[in-house]
mmCIF file of the N, C-alpha and C atoms, coordinates in Angstrom:
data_MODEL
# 
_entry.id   MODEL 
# 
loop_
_atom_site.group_PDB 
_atom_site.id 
_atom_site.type_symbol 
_atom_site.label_atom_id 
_atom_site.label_alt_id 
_atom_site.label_comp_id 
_atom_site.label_asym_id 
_atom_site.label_entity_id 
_atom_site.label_seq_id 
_atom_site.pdbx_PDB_ins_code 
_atom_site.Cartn_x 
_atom_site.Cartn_y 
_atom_site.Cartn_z 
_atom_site.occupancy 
_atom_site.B_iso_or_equiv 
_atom_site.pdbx_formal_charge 
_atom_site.auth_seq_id 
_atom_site.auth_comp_id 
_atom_site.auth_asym_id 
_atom_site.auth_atom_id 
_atom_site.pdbx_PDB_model_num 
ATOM 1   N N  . UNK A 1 1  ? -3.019  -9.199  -6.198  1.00 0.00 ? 1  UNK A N  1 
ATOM 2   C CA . UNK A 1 1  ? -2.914  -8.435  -4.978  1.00 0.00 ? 1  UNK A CA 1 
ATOM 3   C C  . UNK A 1 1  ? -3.890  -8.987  -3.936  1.00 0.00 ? 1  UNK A C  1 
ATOM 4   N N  . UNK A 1 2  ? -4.734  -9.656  -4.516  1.00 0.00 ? 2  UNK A N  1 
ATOM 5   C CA . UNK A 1 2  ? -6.532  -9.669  -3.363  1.00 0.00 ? 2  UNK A CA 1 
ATOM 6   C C  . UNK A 1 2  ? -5.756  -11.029 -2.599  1.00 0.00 ? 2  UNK A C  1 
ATOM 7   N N  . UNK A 1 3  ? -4.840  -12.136 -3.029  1.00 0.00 ? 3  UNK A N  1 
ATOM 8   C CA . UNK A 1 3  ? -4.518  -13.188 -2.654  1.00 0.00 ? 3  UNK A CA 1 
ATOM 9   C C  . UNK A 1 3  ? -3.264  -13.278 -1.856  1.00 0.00 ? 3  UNK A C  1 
ATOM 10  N N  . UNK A 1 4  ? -2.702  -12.114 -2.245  1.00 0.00 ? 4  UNK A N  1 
ATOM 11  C CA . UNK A 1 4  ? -0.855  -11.900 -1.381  1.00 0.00 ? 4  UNK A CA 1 
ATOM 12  C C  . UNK A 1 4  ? -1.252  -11.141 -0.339  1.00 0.00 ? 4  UNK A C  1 
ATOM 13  N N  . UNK A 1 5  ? -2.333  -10.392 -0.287  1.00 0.00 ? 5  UNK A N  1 
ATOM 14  C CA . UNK A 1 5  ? -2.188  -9.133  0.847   1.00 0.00 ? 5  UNK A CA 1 
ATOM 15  C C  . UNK A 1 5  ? -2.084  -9.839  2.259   1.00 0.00 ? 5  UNK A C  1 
ATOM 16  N N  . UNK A 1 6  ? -2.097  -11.128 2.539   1.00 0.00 ? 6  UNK A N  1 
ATOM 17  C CA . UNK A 1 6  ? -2.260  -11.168 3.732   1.00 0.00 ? 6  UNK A CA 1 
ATOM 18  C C  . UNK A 1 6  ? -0.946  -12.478 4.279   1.00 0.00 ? 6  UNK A C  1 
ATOM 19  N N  . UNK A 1 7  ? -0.140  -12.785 2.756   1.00 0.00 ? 7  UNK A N  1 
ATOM 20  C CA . UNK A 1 7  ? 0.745   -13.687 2.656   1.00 0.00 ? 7  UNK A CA 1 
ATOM 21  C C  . UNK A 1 7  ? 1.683   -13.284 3.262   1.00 0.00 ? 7  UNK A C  1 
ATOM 22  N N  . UNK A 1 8  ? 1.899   -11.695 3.059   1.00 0.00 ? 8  UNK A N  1 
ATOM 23  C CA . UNK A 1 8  ? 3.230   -10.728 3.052   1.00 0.00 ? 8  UNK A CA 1 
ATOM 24  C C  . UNK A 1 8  ? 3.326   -10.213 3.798   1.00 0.00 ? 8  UNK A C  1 
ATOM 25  N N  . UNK A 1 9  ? 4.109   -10.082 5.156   1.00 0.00 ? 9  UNK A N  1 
ATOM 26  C CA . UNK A 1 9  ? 4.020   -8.576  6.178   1.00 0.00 ? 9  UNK A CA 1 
ATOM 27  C C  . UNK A 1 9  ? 3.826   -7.599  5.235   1.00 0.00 ? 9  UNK A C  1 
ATOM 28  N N  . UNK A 1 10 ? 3.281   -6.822  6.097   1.00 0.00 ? 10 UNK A N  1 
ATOM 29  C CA . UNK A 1 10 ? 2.865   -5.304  5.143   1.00 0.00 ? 10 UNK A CA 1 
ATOM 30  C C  . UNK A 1 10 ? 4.045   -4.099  6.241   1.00 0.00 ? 10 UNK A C  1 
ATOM 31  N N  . UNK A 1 11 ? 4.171   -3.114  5.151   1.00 0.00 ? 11 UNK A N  1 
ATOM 32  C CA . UNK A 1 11 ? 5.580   -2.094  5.762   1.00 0.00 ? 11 UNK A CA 1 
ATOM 33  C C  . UNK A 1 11 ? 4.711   -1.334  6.405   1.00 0.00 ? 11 UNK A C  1 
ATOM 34  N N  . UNK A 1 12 ? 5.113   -0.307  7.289   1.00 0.00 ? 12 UNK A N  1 
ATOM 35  C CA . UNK A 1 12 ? 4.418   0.948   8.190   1.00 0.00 ? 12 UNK A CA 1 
ATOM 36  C C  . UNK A 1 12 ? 4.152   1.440   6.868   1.00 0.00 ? 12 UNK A C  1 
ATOM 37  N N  . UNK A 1 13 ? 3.033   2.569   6.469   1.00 0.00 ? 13 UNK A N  1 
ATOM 38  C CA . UNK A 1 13 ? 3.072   3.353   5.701   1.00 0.00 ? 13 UNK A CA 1 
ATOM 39  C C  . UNK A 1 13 ? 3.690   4.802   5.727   1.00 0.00 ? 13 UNK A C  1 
ATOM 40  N N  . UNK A 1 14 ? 4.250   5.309   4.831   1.00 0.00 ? 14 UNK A N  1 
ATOM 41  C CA . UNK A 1 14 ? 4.830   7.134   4.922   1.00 0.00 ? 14 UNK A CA 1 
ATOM 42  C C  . UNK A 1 14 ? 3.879   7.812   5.650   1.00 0.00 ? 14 UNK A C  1 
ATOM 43  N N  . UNK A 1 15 ? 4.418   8.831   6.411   1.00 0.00 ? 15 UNK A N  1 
ATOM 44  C CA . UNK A 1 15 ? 3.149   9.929   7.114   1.00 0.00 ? 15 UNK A CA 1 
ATOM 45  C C  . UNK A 1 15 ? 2.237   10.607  5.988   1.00 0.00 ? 15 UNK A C  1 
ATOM 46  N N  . UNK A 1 16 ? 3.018   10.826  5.002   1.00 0.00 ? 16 UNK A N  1 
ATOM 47  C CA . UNK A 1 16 ? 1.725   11.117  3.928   1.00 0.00 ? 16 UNK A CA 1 
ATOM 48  C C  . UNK A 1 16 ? 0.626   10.409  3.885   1.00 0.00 ? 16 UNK A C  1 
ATOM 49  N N  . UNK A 1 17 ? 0.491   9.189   3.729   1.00 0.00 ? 17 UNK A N  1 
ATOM 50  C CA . UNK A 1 17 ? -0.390  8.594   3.914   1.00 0.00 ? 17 UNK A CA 1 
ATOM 51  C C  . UNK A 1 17 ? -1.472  8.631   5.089   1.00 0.00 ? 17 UNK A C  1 
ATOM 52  N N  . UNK A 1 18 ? -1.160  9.249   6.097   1.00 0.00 ? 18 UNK A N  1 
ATOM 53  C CA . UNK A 1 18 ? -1.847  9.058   7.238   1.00 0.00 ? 18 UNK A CA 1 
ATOM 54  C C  . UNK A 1 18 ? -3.050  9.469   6.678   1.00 0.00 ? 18 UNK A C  1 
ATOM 55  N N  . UNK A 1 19 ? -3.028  10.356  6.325   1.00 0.00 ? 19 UNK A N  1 
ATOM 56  C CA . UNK A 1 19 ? -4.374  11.212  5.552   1.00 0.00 ? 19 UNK A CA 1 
ATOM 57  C C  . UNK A 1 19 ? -5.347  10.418  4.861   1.00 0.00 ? 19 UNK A C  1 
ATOM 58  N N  . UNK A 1 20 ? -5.321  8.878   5.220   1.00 0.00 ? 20 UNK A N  1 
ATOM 59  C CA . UNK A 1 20 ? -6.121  7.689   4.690   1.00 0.00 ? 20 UNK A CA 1 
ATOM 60  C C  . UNK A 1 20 ? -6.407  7.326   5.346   1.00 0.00 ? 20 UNK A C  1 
ATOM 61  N N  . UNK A 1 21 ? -6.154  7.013   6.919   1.00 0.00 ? 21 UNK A N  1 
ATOM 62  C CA . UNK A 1 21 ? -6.510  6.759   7.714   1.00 0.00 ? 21 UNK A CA 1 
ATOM 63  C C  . UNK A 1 21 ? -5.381  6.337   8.608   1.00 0.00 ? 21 UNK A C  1 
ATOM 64  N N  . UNK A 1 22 ? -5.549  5.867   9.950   1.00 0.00 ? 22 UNK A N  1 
ATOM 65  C CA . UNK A 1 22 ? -3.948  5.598   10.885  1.00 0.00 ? 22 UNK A CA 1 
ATOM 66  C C  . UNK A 1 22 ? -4.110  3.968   10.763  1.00 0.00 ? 22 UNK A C  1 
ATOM 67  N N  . UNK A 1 23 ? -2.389  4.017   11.207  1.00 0.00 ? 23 UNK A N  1 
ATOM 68  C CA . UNK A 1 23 ? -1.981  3.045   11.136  1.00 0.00 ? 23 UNK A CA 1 
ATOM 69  C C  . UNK A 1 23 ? -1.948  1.906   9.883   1.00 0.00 ? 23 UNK A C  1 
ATOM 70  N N  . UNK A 1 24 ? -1.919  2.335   9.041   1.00 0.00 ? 24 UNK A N  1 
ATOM 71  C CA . UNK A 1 24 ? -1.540  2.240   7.587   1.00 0.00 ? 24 UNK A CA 1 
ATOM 72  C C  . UNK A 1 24 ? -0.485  1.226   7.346   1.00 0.00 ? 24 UNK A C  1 
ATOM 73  N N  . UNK A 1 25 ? -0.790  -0.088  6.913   1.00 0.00 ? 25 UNK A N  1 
ATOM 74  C CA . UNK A 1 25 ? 0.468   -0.960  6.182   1.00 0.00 ? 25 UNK A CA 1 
ATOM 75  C C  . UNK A 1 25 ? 0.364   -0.592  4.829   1.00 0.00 ? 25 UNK A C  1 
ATOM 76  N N  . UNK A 1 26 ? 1.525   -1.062  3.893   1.00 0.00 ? 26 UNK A N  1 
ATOM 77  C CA . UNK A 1 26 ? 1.556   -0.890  2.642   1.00 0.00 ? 26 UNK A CA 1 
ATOM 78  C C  . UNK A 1 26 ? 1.722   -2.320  1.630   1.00 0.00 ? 26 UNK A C  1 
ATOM 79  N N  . UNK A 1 27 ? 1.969   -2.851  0.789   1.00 0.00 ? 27 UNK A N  1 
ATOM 80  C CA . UNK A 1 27 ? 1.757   -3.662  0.072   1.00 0.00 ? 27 UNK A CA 1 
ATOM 81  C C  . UNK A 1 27 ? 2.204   -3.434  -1.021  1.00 0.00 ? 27 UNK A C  1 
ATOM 82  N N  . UNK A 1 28 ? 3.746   -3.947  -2.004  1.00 0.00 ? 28 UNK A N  1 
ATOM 83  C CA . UNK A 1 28 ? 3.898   -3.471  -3.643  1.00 0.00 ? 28 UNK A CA 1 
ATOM 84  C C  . UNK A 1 28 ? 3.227   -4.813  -4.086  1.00 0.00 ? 28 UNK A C  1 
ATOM 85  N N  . UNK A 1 29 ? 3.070   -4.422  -5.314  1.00 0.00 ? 29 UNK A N  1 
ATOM 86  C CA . UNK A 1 29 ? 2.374   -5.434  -6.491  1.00 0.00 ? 29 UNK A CA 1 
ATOM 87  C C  . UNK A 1 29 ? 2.954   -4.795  -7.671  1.00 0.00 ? 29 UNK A C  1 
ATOM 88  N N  . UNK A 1 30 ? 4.027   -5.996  -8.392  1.00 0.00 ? 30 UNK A N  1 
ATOM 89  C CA . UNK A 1 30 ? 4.641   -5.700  -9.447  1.00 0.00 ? 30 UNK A CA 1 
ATOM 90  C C  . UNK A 1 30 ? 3.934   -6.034  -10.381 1.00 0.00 ? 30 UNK A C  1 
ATOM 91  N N  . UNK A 1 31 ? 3.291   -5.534  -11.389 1.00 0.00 ? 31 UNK A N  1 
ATOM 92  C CA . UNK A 1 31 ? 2.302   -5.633  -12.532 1.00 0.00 ? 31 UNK A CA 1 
ATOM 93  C C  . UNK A 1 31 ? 3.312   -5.940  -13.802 1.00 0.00 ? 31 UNK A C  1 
ATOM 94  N N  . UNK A 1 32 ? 4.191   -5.629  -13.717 1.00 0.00 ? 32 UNK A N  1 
ATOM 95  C CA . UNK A 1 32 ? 5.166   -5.217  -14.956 1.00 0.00 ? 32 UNK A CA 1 
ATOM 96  C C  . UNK A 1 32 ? 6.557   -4.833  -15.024 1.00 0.00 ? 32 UNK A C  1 
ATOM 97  N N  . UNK A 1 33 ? 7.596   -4.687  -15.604 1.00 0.00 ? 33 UNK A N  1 
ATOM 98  C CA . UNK A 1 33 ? 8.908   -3.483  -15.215 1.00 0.00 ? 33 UNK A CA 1 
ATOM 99  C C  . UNK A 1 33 ? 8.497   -1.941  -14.917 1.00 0.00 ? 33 UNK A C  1 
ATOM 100 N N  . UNK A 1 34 ? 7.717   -2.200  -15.443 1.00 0.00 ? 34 UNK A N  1 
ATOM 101 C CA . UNK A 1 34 ? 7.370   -0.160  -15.236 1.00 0.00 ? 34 UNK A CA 1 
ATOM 102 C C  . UNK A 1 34 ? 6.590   0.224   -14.475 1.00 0.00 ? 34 UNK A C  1 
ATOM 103 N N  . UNK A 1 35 ? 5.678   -0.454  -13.675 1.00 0.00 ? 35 UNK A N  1 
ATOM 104 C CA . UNK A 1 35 ? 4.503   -0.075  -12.909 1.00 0.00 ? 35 UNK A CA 1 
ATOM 105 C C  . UNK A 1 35 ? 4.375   -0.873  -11.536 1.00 0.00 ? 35 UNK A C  1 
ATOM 106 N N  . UNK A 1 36 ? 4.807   -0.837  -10.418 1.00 0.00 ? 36 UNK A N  1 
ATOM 107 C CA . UNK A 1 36 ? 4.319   -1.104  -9.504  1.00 0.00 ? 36 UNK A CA 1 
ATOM 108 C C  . UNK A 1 36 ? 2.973   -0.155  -8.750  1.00 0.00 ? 36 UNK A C  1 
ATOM 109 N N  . UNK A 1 37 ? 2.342   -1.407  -8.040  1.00 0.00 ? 37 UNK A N  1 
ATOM 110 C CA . UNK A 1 37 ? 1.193   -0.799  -7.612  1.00 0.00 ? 37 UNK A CA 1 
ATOM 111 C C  . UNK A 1 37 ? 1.195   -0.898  -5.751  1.00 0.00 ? 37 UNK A C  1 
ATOM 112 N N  . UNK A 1 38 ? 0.909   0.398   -4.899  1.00 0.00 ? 38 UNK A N  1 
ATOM 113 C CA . UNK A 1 38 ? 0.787   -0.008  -3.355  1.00 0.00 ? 38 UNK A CA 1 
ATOM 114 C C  . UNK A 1 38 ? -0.616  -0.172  -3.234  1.00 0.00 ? 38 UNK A C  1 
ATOM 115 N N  . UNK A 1 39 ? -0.669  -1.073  -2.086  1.00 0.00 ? 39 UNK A N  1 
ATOM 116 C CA . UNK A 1 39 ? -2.108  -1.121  -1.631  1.00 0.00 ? 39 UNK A CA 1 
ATOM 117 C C  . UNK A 1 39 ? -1.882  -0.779  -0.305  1.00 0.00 ? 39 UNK A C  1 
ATOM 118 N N  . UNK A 1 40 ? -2.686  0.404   0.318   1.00 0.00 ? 40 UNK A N  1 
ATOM 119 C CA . UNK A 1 40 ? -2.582  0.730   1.399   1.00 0.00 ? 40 UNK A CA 1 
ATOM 120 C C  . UNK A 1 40 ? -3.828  0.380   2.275   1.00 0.00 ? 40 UNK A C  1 
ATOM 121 N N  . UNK A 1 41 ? -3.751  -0.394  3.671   1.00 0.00 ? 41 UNK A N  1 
ATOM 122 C CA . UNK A 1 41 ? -5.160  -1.056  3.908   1.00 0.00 ? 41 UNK A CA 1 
ATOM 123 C C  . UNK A 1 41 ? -4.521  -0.895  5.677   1.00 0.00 ? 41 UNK A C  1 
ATOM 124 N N  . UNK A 1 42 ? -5.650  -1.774  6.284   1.00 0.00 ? 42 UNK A N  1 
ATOM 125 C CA . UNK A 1 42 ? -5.528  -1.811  7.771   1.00 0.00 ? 42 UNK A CA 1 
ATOM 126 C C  . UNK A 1 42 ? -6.301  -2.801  7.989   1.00 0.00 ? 42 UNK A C  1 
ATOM 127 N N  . UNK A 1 43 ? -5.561  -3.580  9.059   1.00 0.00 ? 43 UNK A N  1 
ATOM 128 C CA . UNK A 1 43 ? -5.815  -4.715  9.047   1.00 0.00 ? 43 UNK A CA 1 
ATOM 129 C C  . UNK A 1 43 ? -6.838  -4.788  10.578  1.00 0.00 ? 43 UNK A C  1 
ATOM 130 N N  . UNK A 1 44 ? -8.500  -5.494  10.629  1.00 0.00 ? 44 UNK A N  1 
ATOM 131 C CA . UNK A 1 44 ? -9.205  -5.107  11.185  1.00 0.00 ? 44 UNK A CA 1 
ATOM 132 C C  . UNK A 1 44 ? -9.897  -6.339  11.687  1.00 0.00 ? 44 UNK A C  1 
ATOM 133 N N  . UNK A 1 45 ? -9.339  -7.298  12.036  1.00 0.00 ? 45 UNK A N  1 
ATOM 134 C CA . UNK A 1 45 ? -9.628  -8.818  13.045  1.00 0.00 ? 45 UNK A CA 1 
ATOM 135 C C  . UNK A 1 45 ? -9.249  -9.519  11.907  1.00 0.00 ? 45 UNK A C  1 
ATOM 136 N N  . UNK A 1 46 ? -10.034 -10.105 11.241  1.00 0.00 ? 46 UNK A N  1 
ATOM 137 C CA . UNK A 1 46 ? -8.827  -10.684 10.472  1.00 0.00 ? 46 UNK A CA 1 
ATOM 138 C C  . UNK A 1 46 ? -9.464  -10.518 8.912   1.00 0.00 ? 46 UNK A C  1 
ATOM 139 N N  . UNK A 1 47 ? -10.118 -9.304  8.457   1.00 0.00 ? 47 UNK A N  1 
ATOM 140 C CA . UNK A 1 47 ? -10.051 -8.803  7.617   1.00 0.00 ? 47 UNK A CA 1 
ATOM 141 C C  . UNK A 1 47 ? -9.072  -7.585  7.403   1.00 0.00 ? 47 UNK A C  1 
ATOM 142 N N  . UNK A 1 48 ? -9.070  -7.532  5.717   1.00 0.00 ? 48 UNK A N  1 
ATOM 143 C CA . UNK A 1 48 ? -7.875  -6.284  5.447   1.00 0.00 ? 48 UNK A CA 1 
ATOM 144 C C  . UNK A 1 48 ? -8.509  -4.858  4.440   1.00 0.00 ? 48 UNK A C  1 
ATOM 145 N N  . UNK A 1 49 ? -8.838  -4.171  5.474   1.00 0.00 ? 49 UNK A N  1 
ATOM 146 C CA . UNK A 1 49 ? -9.406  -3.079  4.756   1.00 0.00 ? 49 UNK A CA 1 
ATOM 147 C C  . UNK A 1 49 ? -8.524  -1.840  3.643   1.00 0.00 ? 49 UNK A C  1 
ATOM 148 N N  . UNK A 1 50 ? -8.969  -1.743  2.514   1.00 0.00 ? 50 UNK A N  1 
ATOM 149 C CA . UNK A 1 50 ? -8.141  -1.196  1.729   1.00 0.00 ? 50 UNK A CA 1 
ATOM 150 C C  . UNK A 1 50 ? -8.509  0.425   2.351   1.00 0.00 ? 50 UNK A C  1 
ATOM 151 N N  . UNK A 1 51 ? -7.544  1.387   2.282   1.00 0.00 ? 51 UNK A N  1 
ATOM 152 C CA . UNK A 1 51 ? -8.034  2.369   2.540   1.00 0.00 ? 51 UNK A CA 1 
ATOM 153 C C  . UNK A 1 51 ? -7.310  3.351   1.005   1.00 0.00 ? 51 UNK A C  1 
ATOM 154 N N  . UNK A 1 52 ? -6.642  2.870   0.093   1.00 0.00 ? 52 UNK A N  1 
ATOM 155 C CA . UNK A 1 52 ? -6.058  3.686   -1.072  1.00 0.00 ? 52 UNK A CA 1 
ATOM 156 C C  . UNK A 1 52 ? -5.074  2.624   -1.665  1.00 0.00 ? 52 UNK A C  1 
ATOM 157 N N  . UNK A 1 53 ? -5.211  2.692   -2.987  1.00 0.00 ? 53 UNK A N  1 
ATOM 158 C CA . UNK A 1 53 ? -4.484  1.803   -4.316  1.00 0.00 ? 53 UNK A CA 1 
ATOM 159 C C  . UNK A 1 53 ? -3.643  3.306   -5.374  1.00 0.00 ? 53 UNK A C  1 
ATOM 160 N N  . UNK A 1 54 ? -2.557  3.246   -4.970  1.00 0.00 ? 54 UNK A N  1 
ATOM 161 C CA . UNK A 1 54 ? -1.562  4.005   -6.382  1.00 0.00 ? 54 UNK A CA 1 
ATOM 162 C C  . UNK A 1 54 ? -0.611  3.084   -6.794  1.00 0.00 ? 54 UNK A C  1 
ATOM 163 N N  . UNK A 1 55 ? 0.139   3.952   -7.329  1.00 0.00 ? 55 UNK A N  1 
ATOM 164 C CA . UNK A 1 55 ? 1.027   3.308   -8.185  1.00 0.00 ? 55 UNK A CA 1 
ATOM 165 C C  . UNK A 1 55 ? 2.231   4.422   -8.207  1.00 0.00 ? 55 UNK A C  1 
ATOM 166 N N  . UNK A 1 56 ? 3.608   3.689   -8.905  1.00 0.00 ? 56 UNK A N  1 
ATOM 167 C CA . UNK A 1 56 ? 4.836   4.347   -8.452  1.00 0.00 ? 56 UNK A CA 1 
ATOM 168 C C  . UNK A 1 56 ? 4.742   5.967   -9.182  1.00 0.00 ? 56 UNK A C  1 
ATOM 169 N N  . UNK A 1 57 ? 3.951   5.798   -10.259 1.00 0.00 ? 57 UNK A N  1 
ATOM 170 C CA . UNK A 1 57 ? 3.894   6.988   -11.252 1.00 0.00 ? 57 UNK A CA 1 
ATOM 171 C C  . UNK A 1 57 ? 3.943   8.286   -10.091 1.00 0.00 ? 57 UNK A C  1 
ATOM 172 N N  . UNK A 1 58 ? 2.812   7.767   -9.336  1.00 0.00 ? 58 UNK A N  1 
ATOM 173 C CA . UNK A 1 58 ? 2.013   9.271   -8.180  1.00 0.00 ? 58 UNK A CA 1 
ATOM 174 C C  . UNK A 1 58 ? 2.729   9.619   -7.115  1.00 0.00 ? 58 UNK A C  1 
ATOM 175 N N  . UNK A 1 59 ? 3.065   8.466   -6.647  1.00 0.00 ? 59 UNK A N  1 
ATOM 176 C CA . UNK A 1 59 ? 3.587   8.270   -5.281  1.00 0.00 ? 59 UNK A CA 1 
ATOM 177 C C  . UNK A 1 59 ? 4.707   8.290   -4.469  1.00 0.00 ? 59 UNK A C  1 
ATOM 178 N N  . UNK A 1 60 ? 5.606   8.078   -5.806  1.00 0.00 ? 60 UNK A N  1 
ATOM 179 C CA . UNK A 1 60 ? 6.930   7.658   -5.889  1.00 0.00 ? 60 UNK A CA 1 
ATOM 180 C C  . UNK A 1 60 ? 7.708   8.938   -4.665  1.00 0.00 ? 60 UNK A C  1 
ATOM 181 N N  . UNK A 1 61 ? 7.142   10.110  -4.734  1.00 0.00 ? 61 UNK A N  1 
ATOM 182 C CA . UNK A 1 61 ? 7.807   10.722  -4.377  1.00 0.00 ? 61 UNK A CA 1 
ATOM 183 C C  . UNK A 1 61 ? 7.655   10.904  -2.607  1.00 0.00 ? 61 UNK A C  1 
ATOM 184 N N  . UNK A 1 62 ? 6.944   9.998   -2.261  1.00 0.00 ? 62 UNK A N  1 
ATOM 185 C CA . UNK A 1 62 ? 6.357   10.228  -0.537  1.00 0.00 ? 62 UNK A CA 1 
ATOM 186 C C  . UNK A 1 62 ? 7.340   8.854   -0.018  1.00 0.00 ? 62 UNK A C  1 
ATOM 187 N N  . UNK A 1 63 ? 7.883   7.904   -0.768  1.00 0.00 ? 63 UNK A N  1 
ATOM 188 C CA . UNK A 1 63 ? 8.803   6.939   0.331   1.00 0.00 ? 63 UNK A CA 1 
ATOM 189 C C  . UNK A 1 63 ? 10.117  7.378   -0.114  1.00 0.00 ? 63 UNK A C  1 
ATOM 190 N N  . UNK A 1 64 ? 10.189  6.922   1.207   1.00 0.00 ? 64 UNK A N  1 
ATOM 191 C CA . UNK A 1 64 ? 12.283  7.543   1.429   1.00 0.00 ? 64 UNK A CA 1 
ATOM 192 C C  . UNK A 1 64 ? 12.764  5.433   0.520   1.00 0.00 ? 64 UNK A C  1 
ATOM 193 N N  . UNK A 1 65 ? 13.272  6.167   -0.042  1.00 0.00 ? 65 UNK A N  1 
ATOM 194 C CA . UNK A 1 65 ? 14.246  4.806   -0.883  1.00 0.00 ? 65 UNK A CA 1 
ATOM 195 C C  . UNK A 1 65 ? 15.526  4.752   0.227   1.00 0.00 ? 65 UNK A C  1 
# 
């Protein structure tokens, strides 16, 4: 994840998320078949600040598929 985050456009994040801070990109990281992981960060000159790390287990239910 520490090496792709900045390879990949990152998506808007869900309004749930706002509650991490604004303007929120997101980031999947497939670990496995069963576990993807988001990294939610903001991107701040040309560093990328993480602001929250879940996974599909928690989260699953805040993005529209």
């Amino acid at each position: 994840m520490k090496t792709n985050i900045g390879l990949h456009p990152g998506r808007i994040a869900p309004p749930y998320f706002s509650l991490y801070g604004e303007n929120l990109e997101y980031i999947k990281y497939s670990a496995n078949k069963r576990t993807s992981w988001y990294a939610f960060y903001r991107q701040e000159w040309n560093v990328f600040v993480v602001r929250h790390i879940t996974n599909n287990h928690v989260a699953a239910q805040y993005f529209v598929w």
